[in-house]
Amino acid sequence: MENNRKRQNLTWLIGLTVFFVLVLYSRTIIQGITGLFALLRPFLLGVVIAFVLSQPYELLRKAYIKRLKMKPGTAHVLAIVSAYVLVILVVAAVVGVVIPQLIGSIRLFAENVEYYLKNLQLELDTLAQQLHLAEIDLSSVMNIVQAGLGRFDNAVVPKILSVTGTMLSSLATFAIAIAFSVYLLAGKRRILSQMNRILRAYLSADIYEHVRYVLQIIVESFQNYVVGQSIEAVILGGLCFIGMVVLRLDYAGMVSMVVAITALIPILGAYIGGAVAVVLLFMVAPMKALIFLVFFVILQQVENNVIYPRVVGGRIGLPGIWVLLAITVGGKIGGIVGMLFGVPTMTIVYTLLRNSVRAREKRSMR
């Protein structure tokens, strides 16, 4: 019994040491991982695609077997095909509908931004007079905008439109990634079985169970986070678009896209998107910015109290204070990417620590 406790304490000591080393040398580790990612990009991208499509594949496969009474082999093949067809349809909708509207909104805003700034200057002058404050001069901002507008159509928009060309140049890499992801999904059970056999062959029974348990927590945490956060972002972006259309606010498509993309960052992301939208609409018309602000505050209350707890909170099981800590630390270490990966990483640490504490409490009560 005493030897088991010493072994467990040593395991935790080694684990904490490794954790602190990873934190201290995080930037060097991230740079090394980035270089390795550049070499293995097609295969790693294939792993990500297969990981994201794994849950839709499982849902479709079970539905085909239970509801359509298909044979397992037929359901397996059809579920893989259906998952990829679904992704192709979503991508086609984004490329064919959302992106053109987004480009149109950006171009329209660029064409009218000088007019918006003049209106903003008038509103600020009126406000300064009413409050008996010094006037705020936006002439320097206007000069910068006027200088930049000439370059916008010649530089920014063509770059946006050239995304298709960039995608075509990377077609070989993407094709390899798709082929690899199909192979992973098709041979999912066989690959997992082979990995399981390797772990059993080279690890002792106790260590094997610990490794298997930790890997299961890692997979479940990332899977629940990706699915939950993606659904939450789509719902929030959709509700924002519907509300802005009903309220007849400008640039509904562009603002909703910004809100949906930033909502992928838990808790803080939607506020960042909302702040950008308020600034943009304030230049168009301060009253519209105020209307959007009120609408967005109400939307955030619904999102924080109804959508997020049901869609994401129940999946990741991480208290809000730890989510904020994960976002802060992750942002300091790796920027936006660090924020995205910080929450599932913290979920893994929190789940392992919580389960370990509960197990120790049960043993101490015996």
Short mmCIF file of N, CA and C in Angstrom, two decimals, residues 89-245:
data_model
loop_
_atom_site.label_atom_id
_atom_site.label_comp_id
_atom_site.label_asym_id
_atom_site.label_seq_id
_atom_site.Cartn_x
_atom_site.Cartn_y
_atom_site.Cartn_z
N LEU A 89 -21.12 20.38 -49.26
CA LEU A 89 -22.28 21.27 -49.39
C LEU A 89 -22.12 22.52 -48.52
N VAL A 90 -21.60 22.35 -47.30
CA VAL A 90 -21.40 23.49 -46.40
C VAL A 90 -20.35 24.44 -46.99
N VAL A 91 -19.23 23.87 -47.45
CA VAL A 91 -18.18 24.69 -48.05
C VAL A 91 -18.69 25.42 -49.29
N ALA A 92 -19.46 24.71 -50.11
CA ALA A 92 -20.03 25.33 -51.32
C ALA A 92 -20.96 26.48 -50.96
N ALA A 93 -21.75 26.30 -49.90
CA ALA A 93 -22.65 27.37 -49.47
C ALA A 93 -21.87 28.59 -48.99
N VAL A 94 -20.80 28.34 -48.22
CA VAL A 94 -19.97 29.45 -47.72
C VAL A 94 -19.30 30.18 -48.87
N VAL A 95 -18.68 29.41 -49.80
CA VAL A 95 -17.97 30.02 -50.92
C VAL A 95 -18.93 30.71 -51.88
N GLY A 96 -20.08 30.10 -52.11
CA GLY A 96 -20.99 30.63 -53.11
C GLY A 96 -21.93 31.71 -52.62
N VAL A 97 -22.22 31.71 -51.32
CA VAL A 97 -23.22 32.65 -50.79
C VAL A 97 -22.60 33.64 -49.81
N VAL A 98 -21.94 33.12 -48.78
CA VAL A 98 -21.47 33.98 -47.70
C VAL A 98 -20.31 34.86 -48.14
N ILE A 99 -19.29 34.27 -48.78
CA ILE A 99 -18.09 35.04 -49.14
C ILE A 99 -18.40 36.17 -50.11
N PRO A 100 -19.20 35.94 -51.20
CA PRO A 100 -19.53 37.07 -52.07
C PRO A 100 -20.24 38.21 -51.35
N GLN A 101 -21.16 37.86 -50.43
CA GLN A 101 -21.84 38.91 -49.65
C GLN A 101 -20.85 39.63 -48.75
N LEU A 102 -19.91 38.88 -48.18
CA LEU A 102 -18.91 39.48 -47.30
C LEU A 102 -18.02 40.44 -48.09
N ILE A 103 -17.58 40.02 -49.27
CA ILE A 103 -16.75 40.87 -50.11
C ILE A 103 -17.51 42.11 -50.53
N GLY A 104 -18.80 41.94 -50.88
CA GLY A 104 -19.63 43.09 -51.26
C GLY A 104 -19.78 44.07 -50.11
N SER A 105 -19.96 43.55 -48.89
CA SER A 105 -20.11 44.44 -47.73
C SER A 105 -18.81 45.21 -47.46
N ILE A 106 -17.67 44.52 -47.59
CA ILE A 106 -16.39 45.18 -47.37
C ILE A 106 -16.15 46.26 -48.42
N ARG A 107 -16.46 45.95 -49.68
CA ARG A 107 -16.27 46.92 -50.75
C ARG A 107 -17.19 48.15 -50.55
N LEU A 108 -18.46 47.89 -50.17
CA LEU A 108 -19.40 48.98 -49.95
C LEU A 108 -18.96 49.86 -48.79
N PHE A 109 -18.47 49.22 -47.72
CA PHE A 109 -17.99 49.99 -46.57
C PHE A 109 -16.78 50.83 -46.95
N ALA A 110 -15.88 50.26 -47.75
CA ALA A 110 -14.69 51.00 -48.18
C ALA A 110 -15.06 52.21 -49.03
N GLU A 111 -16.09 52.06 -49.86
CA GLU A 111 -16.51 53.16 -50.72
C GLU A 111 -17.15 54.30 -49.93
N ASN A 112 -17.75 54.00 -48.79
CA ASN A 112 -18.49 55.00 -48.02
C ASN A 112 -17.81 55.40 -46.72
N VAL A 113 -16.61 54.87 -46.45
CA VAL A 113 -15.99 55.10 -45.15
C VAL A 113 -15.67 56.58 -44.94
N GLU A 114 -15.30 57.30 -45.99
CA GLU A 114 -15.00 58.73 -45.85
C GLU A 114 -16.26 59.50 -45.42
N TYR A 115 -17.39 59.16 -46.03
CA TYR A 115 -18.66 59.78 -45.67
C TYR A 115 -19.03 59.45 -44.22
N TYR A 116 -18.79 58.18 -43.81
CA TYR A 116 -19.08 57.77 -42.43
C TYR A 116 -18.23 58.56 -41.44
N LEU A 117 -16.95 58.78 -41.77
CA LEU A 117 -16.07 59.51 -40.86
C LEU A 117 -16.51 60.98 -40.73
N LYS A 118 -16.99 61.57 -41.81
CA LYS A 118 -17.47 62.95 -41.74
C LYS A 118 -18.70 63.03 -40.83
N ASN A 119 -19.61 62.07 -40.98
CA ASN A 119 -20.78 62.03 -40.09
C ASN A 119 -20.36 61.85 -38.64
N LEU A 120 -19.36 60.99 -38.43
CA LEU A 120 -18.87 60.76 -37.08
C LEU A 120 -18.27 62.04 -36.50
N GLN A 121 -17.54 62.80 -37.33
CA GLN A 121 -16.95 64.05 -36.87
C GLN A 121 -18.03 65.03 -36.44
N LEU A 122 -19.12 65.12 -37.22
CA LEU A 122 -20.24 66.00 -36.87
C LEU A 122 -20.89 65.57 -35.56
N GLU A 123 -21.08 64.27 -35.37
CA GLU A 123 -21.70 63.77 -34.13
C GLU A 123 -20.80 64.05 -32.93
N LEU A 124 -19.50 63.87 -33.10
CA LEU A 124 -18.57 64.13 -31.99
C LEU A 124 -18.52 65.62 -31.66
N ASP A 125 -18.57 66.48 -32.69
CA ASP A 125 -18.57 67.93 -32.44
C ASP A 125 -19.82 68.34 -31.65
N THR A 126 -20.98 67.78 -32.05
CA THR A 126 -22.23 68.09 -31.34
C THR A 126 -22.17 67.62 -29.89
N LEU A 127 -21.66 66.42 -29.69
CA LEU A 127 -21.55 65.87 -28.34
C LEU A 127 -20.58 66.68 -27.49
N ALA A 128 -19.46 67.10 -28.08
CA ALA A 128 -18.47 67.89 -27.34
C ALA A 128 -19.05 69.24 -26.92
N GLN A 129 -19.85 69.86 -27.80
CA GLN A 129 -20.47 71.14 -27.46
C GLN A 129 -21.48 70.99 -26.32
N GLN A 130 -22.26 69.92 -26.37
CA GLN A 130 -23.26 69.69 -25.32
C GLN A 130 -22.61 69.44 -23.97
N LEU A 131 -21.47 68.77 -23.97
CA LEU A 131 -20.78 68.43 -22.71
C LEU A 131 -19.72 69.46 -22.35
N HIS A 132 -19.60 70.51 -23.20
CA HIS A 132 -18.61 71.58 -22.96
C HIS A 132 -17.19 71.01 -22.88
N LEU A 133 -16.87 70.15 -23.84
CA LEU A 133 -15.55 69.55 -23.92
C LEU A 133 -14.82 70.06 -25.15
N ALA A 134 -13.51 69.83 -25.18
CA ALA A 134 -12.73 70.21 -26.36
C ALA A 134 -13.14 69.35 -27.55
N GLU A 135 -13.14 69.96 -28.73
CA GLU A 135 -13.55 69.22 -29.93
C GLU A 135 -12.52 68.13 -30.27
N ILE A 136 -13.05 67.04 -30.75
CA ILE A 136 -12.21 65.91 -31.15
C ILE A 136 -12.01 65.98 -32.66
N ASP A 137 -10.76 66.08 -33.09
CA ASP A 137 -10.44 66.25 -34.50
C ASP A 137 -10.08 64.90 -35.13
N LEU A 138 -10.86 64.51 -36.14
CA LEU A 138 -10.62 63.26 -36.85
C LEU A 138 -9.95 63.47 -38.21
N SER A 139 -9.41 64.67 -38.43
CA SER A 139 -8.83 64.96 -39.75
C SER A 139 -7.65 64.05 -40.06
N SER A 140 -6.83 63.74 -39.04
CA SER A 140 -5.69 62.85 -39.29
C SER A 140 -6.16 61.46 -39.67
N VAL A 141 -7.25 61.01 -39.02
CA VAL A 141 -7.81 59.70 -39.38
C VAL A 141 -8.34 59.73 -40.81
N MET A 142 -9.00 60.83 -41.17
CA MET A 142 -9.54 60.95 -42.53
C MET A 142 -8.42 60.92 -43.57
N ASN A 143 -7.30 61.60 -43.27
CA ASN A 143 -6.18 61.60 -44.21
C ASN A 143 -5.62 60.20 -44.41
N ILE A 144 -5.52 59.47 -43.31
CA ILE A 144 -5.02 58.09 -43.41
C ILE A 144 -5.98 57.23 -44.22
N VAL A 145 -7.28 57.41 -43.99
CA VAL A 145 -8.28 56.64 -44.71
C VAL A 145 -8.26 56.97 -46.20
N GLN A 146 -8.17 58.28 -46.52
CA GLN A 146 -8.14 58.69 -47.91
C GLN A 146 -6.92 58.13 -48.63
N ALA A 147 -5.78 58.09 -47.92
CA ALA A 147 -4.57 57.52 -48.52
C ALA A 147 -4.70 56.02 -48.71
N GLY A 148 -5.41 55.41 -47.77
CA GLY A 148 -5.54 53.95 -47.85
C GLY A 148 -6.61 53.48 -48.80
N LEU A 149 -7.62 54.33 -49.06
CA LEU A 149 -8.70 53.92 -49.95
C LEU A 149 -8.21 53.64 -51.36
N GLY A 150 -7.22 54.41 -51.80
CA GLY A 150 -6.71 54.17 -53.15
C GLY A 150 -6.04 52.83 -53.27
N ARG A 151 -5.47 52.38 -52.15
CA ARG A 151 -4.79 51.07 -52.19
C ARG A 151 -5.74 49.93 -51.91
N PHE A 152 -6.93 50.24 -51.39
CA PHE A 152 -7.83 49.16 -50.96
C PHE A 152 -8.28 48.31 -52.14
N ASP A 153 -8.86 48.97 -53.15
CA ASP A 153 -9.37 48.23 -54.30
C ASP A 153 -8.25 47.56 -55.07
N ASN A 154 -7.05 48.18 -55.02
CA ASN A 154 -5.94 47.63 -55.79
C ASN A 154 -5.18 46.55 -55.05
N ALA A 155 -5.40 46.44 -53.74
CA ALA A 155 -4.61 45.49 -52.96
C ALA A 155 -5.45 44.53 -52.15
N VAL A 156 -6.32 45.07 -51.27
CA VAL A 156 -7.02 44.21 -50.33
C VAL A 156 -8.04 43.32 -51.01
N VAL A 157 -8.94 43.96 -51.79
CA VAL A 157 -10.00 43.19 -52.43
C VAL A 157 -9.44 42.14 -53.39
N PRO A 158 -8.45 42.49 -54.27
CA PRO A 158 -7.88 41.45 -55.12
C PRO A 158 -7.28 40.29 -54.33
N LYS A 159 -6.71 40.61 -53.15
CA LYS A 159 -6.17 39.52 -52.34
C LYS A 159 -7.29 38.61 -51.85
N ILE A 160 -8.41 39.21 -51.47
CA ILE A 160 -9.54 38.39 -51.05
C ILE A 160 -10.03 37.54 -52.21
N LEU A 161 -10.11 38.16 -53.39
CA LEU A 161 -10.60 37.43 -54.55
C LEU A 161 -9.62 36.38 -55.03
N SER A 162 -8.35 36.53 -54.67
CA SER A 162 -7.34 35.56 -55.12
C SER A 162 -7.23 34.35 -54.21
N VAL A 163 -8.12 34.27 -53.21
CA VAL A 163 -8.10 33.11 -52.33
C VAL A 163 -8.32 31.83 -53.13
N THR A 164 -9.21 31.91 -54.12
CA THR A 164 -9.48 30.73 -54.95
C THR A 164 -8.21 30.27 -55.65
N GLY A 165 -7.43 31.24 -56.16
CA GLY A 165 -6.18 30.87 -56.82
C GLY A 165 -5.21 30.22 -55.85
N THR A 166 -5.13 30.74 -54.63
CA THR A 166 -4.26 30.15 -53.61
C THR A 166 -4.71 28.74 -53.27
N MET A 167 -6.04 28.54 -53.19
CA MET A 167 -6.56 27.21 -52.90
C MET A 167 -6.22 26.24 -54.02
N LEU A 168 -6.29 26.72 -55.26
CA LEU A 168 -5.95 25.85 -56.38
C LEU A 168 -4.48 25.46 -56.36
N SER A 169 -3.62 26.39 -55.96
CA SER A 169 -2.19 26.08 -55.89
C SER A 169 -1.89 25.08 -54.78
N SER A 170 -2.77 25.01 -53.78
CA SER A 170 -2.57 24.06 -52.67
C SER A 170 -3.45 22.82 -52.84
N LEU A 171 -3.94 22.61 -54.04
CA LEU A 171 -4.87 21.50 -54.28
C LEU A 171 -4.23 20.15 -54.00
N ALA A 172 -2.95 20.00 -54.36
CA ALA A 172 -2.27 18.72 -54.16
C ALA A 172 -2.19 18.37 -52.67
N THR A 173 -1.84 19.38 -51.86
CA THR A 173 -1.76 19.17 -50.41
C THR A 173 -3.11 18.80 -49.83
N PHE A 174 -4.14 19.53 -50.26
CA PHE A 174 -5.49 19.27 -49.75
C PHE A 174 -5.99 17.91 -50.20
N ALA A 175 -5.66 17.51 -51.43
CA ALA A 175 -6.10 16.20 -51.94
C ALA A 175 -5.47 15.07 -51.13
N ILE A 176 -4.18 15.22 -50.79
CA ILE A 176 -3.51 14.21 -49.96
C ILE A 176 -4.17 14.16 -48.58
N ALA A 177 -4.49 15.33 -48.02
CA ALA A 177 -5.13 15.38 -46.70
C ALA A 177 -6.49 14.70 -46.72
N ILE A 178 -7.28 14.96 -47.77
CA ILE A 178 -8.59 14.33 -47.88
C ILE A 178 -8.46 12.82 -48.00
N ALA A 179 -7.52 12.38 -48.86
CA ALA A 179 -7.32 10.93 -49.04
C ALA A 179 -6.90 10.27 -47.72
N PHE A 180 -6.02 10.95 -46.98
CA PHE A 180 -5.56 10.41 -45.72
C PHE A 180 -6.68 10.37 -44.69
N SER A 181 -7.54 11.42 -44.68
CA SER A 181 -8.66 11.44 -43.74
C SER A 181 -9.68 10.35 -44.05
N VAL A 182 -9.90 10.10 -45.36
CA VAL A 182 -10.80 9.01 -45.76
C VAL A 182 -10.24 7.67 -45.28
N TYR A 183 -8.94 7.51 -45.44
CA TYR A 183 -8.30 6.26 -44.98
C TYR A 183 -8.45 6.10 -43.47
N LEU A 184 -8.29 7.19 -42.73
CA LEU A 184 -8.41 7.12 -41.27
C LEU A 184 -9.84 6.77 -40.85
N LEU A 185 -10.83 7.41 -41.49
CA LEU A 185 -12.22 7.10 -41.15
C LEU A 185 -12.59 5.68 -41.54
N ALA A 186 -12.16 5.27 -42.73
CA ALA A 186 -12.50 3.93 -43.21
C ALA A 186 -11.86 2.85 -42.35
N GLY A 187 -10.62 3.10 -41.91
CA GLY A 187 -9.92 2.11 -41.10
C GLY A 187 -9.83 2.48 -39.65
N LYS A 188 -10.80 3.27 -39.18
CA LYS A 188 -10.77 3.79 -37.82
C LYS A 188 -10.65 2.68 -36.77
N ARG A 189 -11.48 1.69 -36.88
CA ARG A 189 -11.49 0.62 -35.87
C ARG A 189 -10.21 -0.20 -35.93
N ARG A 190 -9.74 -0.46 -37.15
CA ARG A 190 -8.51 -1.23 -37.29
C ARG A 190 -7.30 -0.47 -36.75
N ILE A 191 -7.24 0.84 -37.04
CA ILE A 191 -6.12 1.65 -36.56
C ILE A 191 -6.12 1.74 -35.03
N LEU A 192 -7.29 1.95 -34.45
CA LEU A 192 -7.40 2.00 -32.99
C LEU A 192 -7.01 0.66 -32.37
N SER A 193 -7.41 -0.42 -33.01
CA SER A 193 -7.05 -1.75 -32.51
C SER A 193 -5.54 -1.96 -32.56
N GLN A 194 -4.90 -1.52 -33.65
CA GLN A 194 -3.45 -1.65 -33.77
C GLN A 194 -2.72 -0.82 -32.72
N MET A 195 -3.18 0.40 -32.49
CA MET A 195 -2.58 1.24 -31.45
C MET A 195 -2.75 0.61 -30.08
N ASN A 196 -3.92 0.03 -29.84
CA ASN A 196 -4.19 -0.64 -28.58
C ASN A 196 -3.24 -1.82 -28.37
N ARG A 197 -3.00 -2.58 -29.42
CA ARG A 197 -2.08 -3.73 -29.33
C ARG A 197 -0.66 -3.29 -29.05
N ILE A 198 -0.24 -2.16 -29.67
CA ILE A 198 1.12 -1.64 -29.44
C ILE A 198 1.29 -1.22 -27.98
N LEU A 199 0.30 -0.50 -27.45
CA LEU A 199 0.36 -0.07 -26.06
C LEU A 199 0.40 -1.26 -25.11
N ARG A 200 -0.42 -2.26 -25.38
CA ARG A 200 -0.44 -3.46 -24.53
C ARG A 200 0.89 -4.21 -24.58
N ALA A 201 1.51 -4.22 -25.75
CA ALA A 201 2.74 -4.98 -25.93
C ALA A 201 3.93 -4.34 -25.21
N TYR A 202 3.97 -3.00 -25.15
CA TYR A 202 5.16 -2.32 -24.63
C TYR A 202 4.97 -1.71 -23.25
N LEU A 203 3.75 -1.72 -22.72
CA LEU A 203 3.50 -1.13 -21.41
C LEU A 203 3.00 -2.18 -20.44
N SER A 204 3.28 -1.96 -19.16
CA SER A 204 2.74 -2.85 -18.14
C SER A 204 1.23 -2.61 -18.02
N ALA A 205 0.56 -3.53 -17.34
CA ALA A 205 -0.90 -3.46 -17.24
C ALA A 205 -1.36 -2.16 -16.59
N ASP A 206 -0.70 -1.74 -15.48
CA ASP A 206 -1.11 -0.51 -14.78
C ASP A 206 -0.88 0.73 -15.64
N ILE A 207 0.33 0.80 -16.23
CA ILE A 207 0.64 1.97 -17.06
C ILE A 207 -0.26 2.01 -18.28
N TYR A 208 -0.54 0.84 -18.86
CA TYR A 208 -1.43 0.78 -20.03
C TYR A 208 -2.81 1.35 -19.70
N GLU A 209 -3.36 0.97 -18.55
CA GLU A 209 -4.67 1.48 -18.16
C GLU A 209 -4.65 2.99 -17.96
N HIS A 210 -3.56 3.50 -17.34
CA HIS A 210 -3.44 4.95 -17.14
C HIS A 210 -3.35 5.68 -18.46
N VAL A 211 -2.50 5.19 -19.38
CA VAL A 211 -2.33 5.83 -20.68
C VAL A 211 -3.65 5.80 -21.46
N ARG A 212 -4.31 4.66 -21.44
CA ARG A 212 -5.58 4.52 -22.15
C ARG A 212 -6.63 5.48 -21.58
N TYR A 213 -6.66 5.62 -20.28
CA TYR A 213 -7.60 6.52 -19.62
C TYR A 213 -7.32 7.98 -20.00
N VAL A 214 -6.03 8.37 -19.97
CA VAL A 214 -5.65 9.75 -20.30
C VAL A 214 -5.97 10.05 -21.77
N LEU A 215 -5.66 9.12 -22.68
CA LEU A 215 -5.96 9.32 -24.10
C LEU A 215 -7.46 9.46 -24.35
N GLN A 216 -8.25 8.70 -23.61
CA GLN A 216 -9.70 8.79 -23.75
C GLN A 216 -10.20 10.16 -23.31
N ILE A 217 -9.65 10.69 -22.20
CA ILE A 217 -10.02 12.02 -21.72
C ILE A 217 -9.63 13.07 -22.75
N ILE A 218 -8.44 12.95 -23.34
CA ILE A 218 -7.96 13.92 -24.33
C ILE A 218 -8.88 13.95 -25.54
N VAL A 219 -9.20 12.78 -26.07
CA VAL A 219 -10.04 12.70 -27.27
C VAL A 219 -11.43 13.25 -26.98
N GLU A 220 -12.02 12.86 -25.87
CA GLU A 220 -13.36 13.32 -25.53
C GLU A 220 -13.40 14.83 -25.30
N SER A 221 -12.37 15.37 -24.65
CA SER A 221 -12.34 16.81 -24.36
C SER A 221 -12.26 17.62 -25.65
N PHE A 222 -11.34 17.26 -26.54
CA PHE A 222 -11.21 17.99 -27.80
C PHE A 222 -12.44 17.81 -28.68
N GLN A 223 -12.99 16.60 -28.69
CA GLN A 223 -14.16 16.35 -29.54
C GLN A 223 -15.36 17.15 -29.05
N ASN A 224 -15.61 17.13 -27.75
CA ASN A 224 -16.74 17.89 -27.20
C ASN A 224 -16.56 19.39 -27.40
N TYR A 225 -15.33 19.86 -27.26
CA TYR A 225 -15.07 21.28 -27.43
C TYR A 225 -15.29 21.72 -28.88
N VAL A 226 -14.74 20.96 -29.83
CA VAL A 226 -14.86 21.32 -31.25
C VAL A 226 -16.33 21.33 -31.67
N VAL A 227 -17.05 20.28 -31.31
CA VAL A 227 -18.46 20.18 -31.71
C VAL A 227 -19.29 21.26 -31.03
N GLY A 228 -19.15 21.39 -29.72
CA GLY A 228 -19.95 22.35 -28.98
C GLY A 228 -19.67 23.79 -29.38
N GLN A 229 -18.38 24.17 -29.50
CA GLN A 229 -18.05 25.54 -29.84
C GLN A 229 -18.46 25.89 -31.26
N SER A 230 -18.35 24.94 -32.19
CA SER A 230 -18.76 25.18 -33.57
C SER A 230 -20.26 25.40 -33.67
N ILE A 231 -21.03 24.54 -32.98
CA ILE A 231 -22.49 24.70 -32.99
C ILE A 231 -22.88 26.03 -32.37
N GLU A 232 -22.23 26.38 -31.25
CA GLU A 232 -22.54 27.64 -30.57
C GLU A 232 -22.23 28.84 -31.45
N ALA A 233 -21.11 28.80 -32.20
CA ALA A 233 -20.74 29.90 -33.08
C ALA A 233 -21.74 30.05 -34.22
N VAL A 234 -22.18 28.93 -34.80
CA VAL A 234 -23.15 28.98 -35.89
C VAL A 234 -24.49 29.55 -35.39
N ILE A 235 -24.93 29.08 -34.22
CA ILE A 235 -26.19 29.57 -33.65
C ILE A 235 -26.12 31.07 -33.37
N LEU A 236 -25.01 31.51 -32.74
CA LEU A 236 -24.86 32.92 -32.40
C LEU A 236 -24.79 33.79 -33.65
N GLY A 237 -24.02 33.36 -34.66
CA GLY A 237 -23.93 34.11 -35.90
C GLY A 237 -25.27 34.17 -36.62
N GLY A 238 -26.01 33.07 -36.63
CA GLY A 238 -27.32 33.04 -37.27
C GLY A 238 -28.32 33.95 -36.57
N LEU A 239 -28.36 33.91 -35.25
CA LEU A 239 -29.27 34.78 -34.50
C LEU A 239 -28.91 36.25 -34.69
N CYS A 240 -27.60 36.54 -34.73
CA CYS A 240 -27.16 37.91 -34.96
C CYS A 240 -27.60 38.40 -36.33
N PHE A 241 -27.48 37.55 -37.36
CA PHE A 241 -27.88 37.93 -38.71
C PHE A 241 -29.39 38.19 -38.78
N ILE A 242 -30.18 37.28 -38.20
CA ILE A 242 -31.64 37.43 -38.22
C ILE A 242 -32.05 38.71 -37.50
N GLY A 243 -31.46 38.96 -36.32
CA GLY A 243 -31.81 40.16 -35.56
C GLY A 243 -31.45 41.43 -36.30
N MET A 244 -30.28 41.46 -36.95
CA MET A 244 -29.87 42.66 -37.68
C MET A 244 -30.75 42.90 -38.90
N VAL A 245 -31.17 41.83 -39.57
CA VAL A 245 -32.07 41.98 -40.72
C VAL A 245 -33.42 42.53 -40.26
#
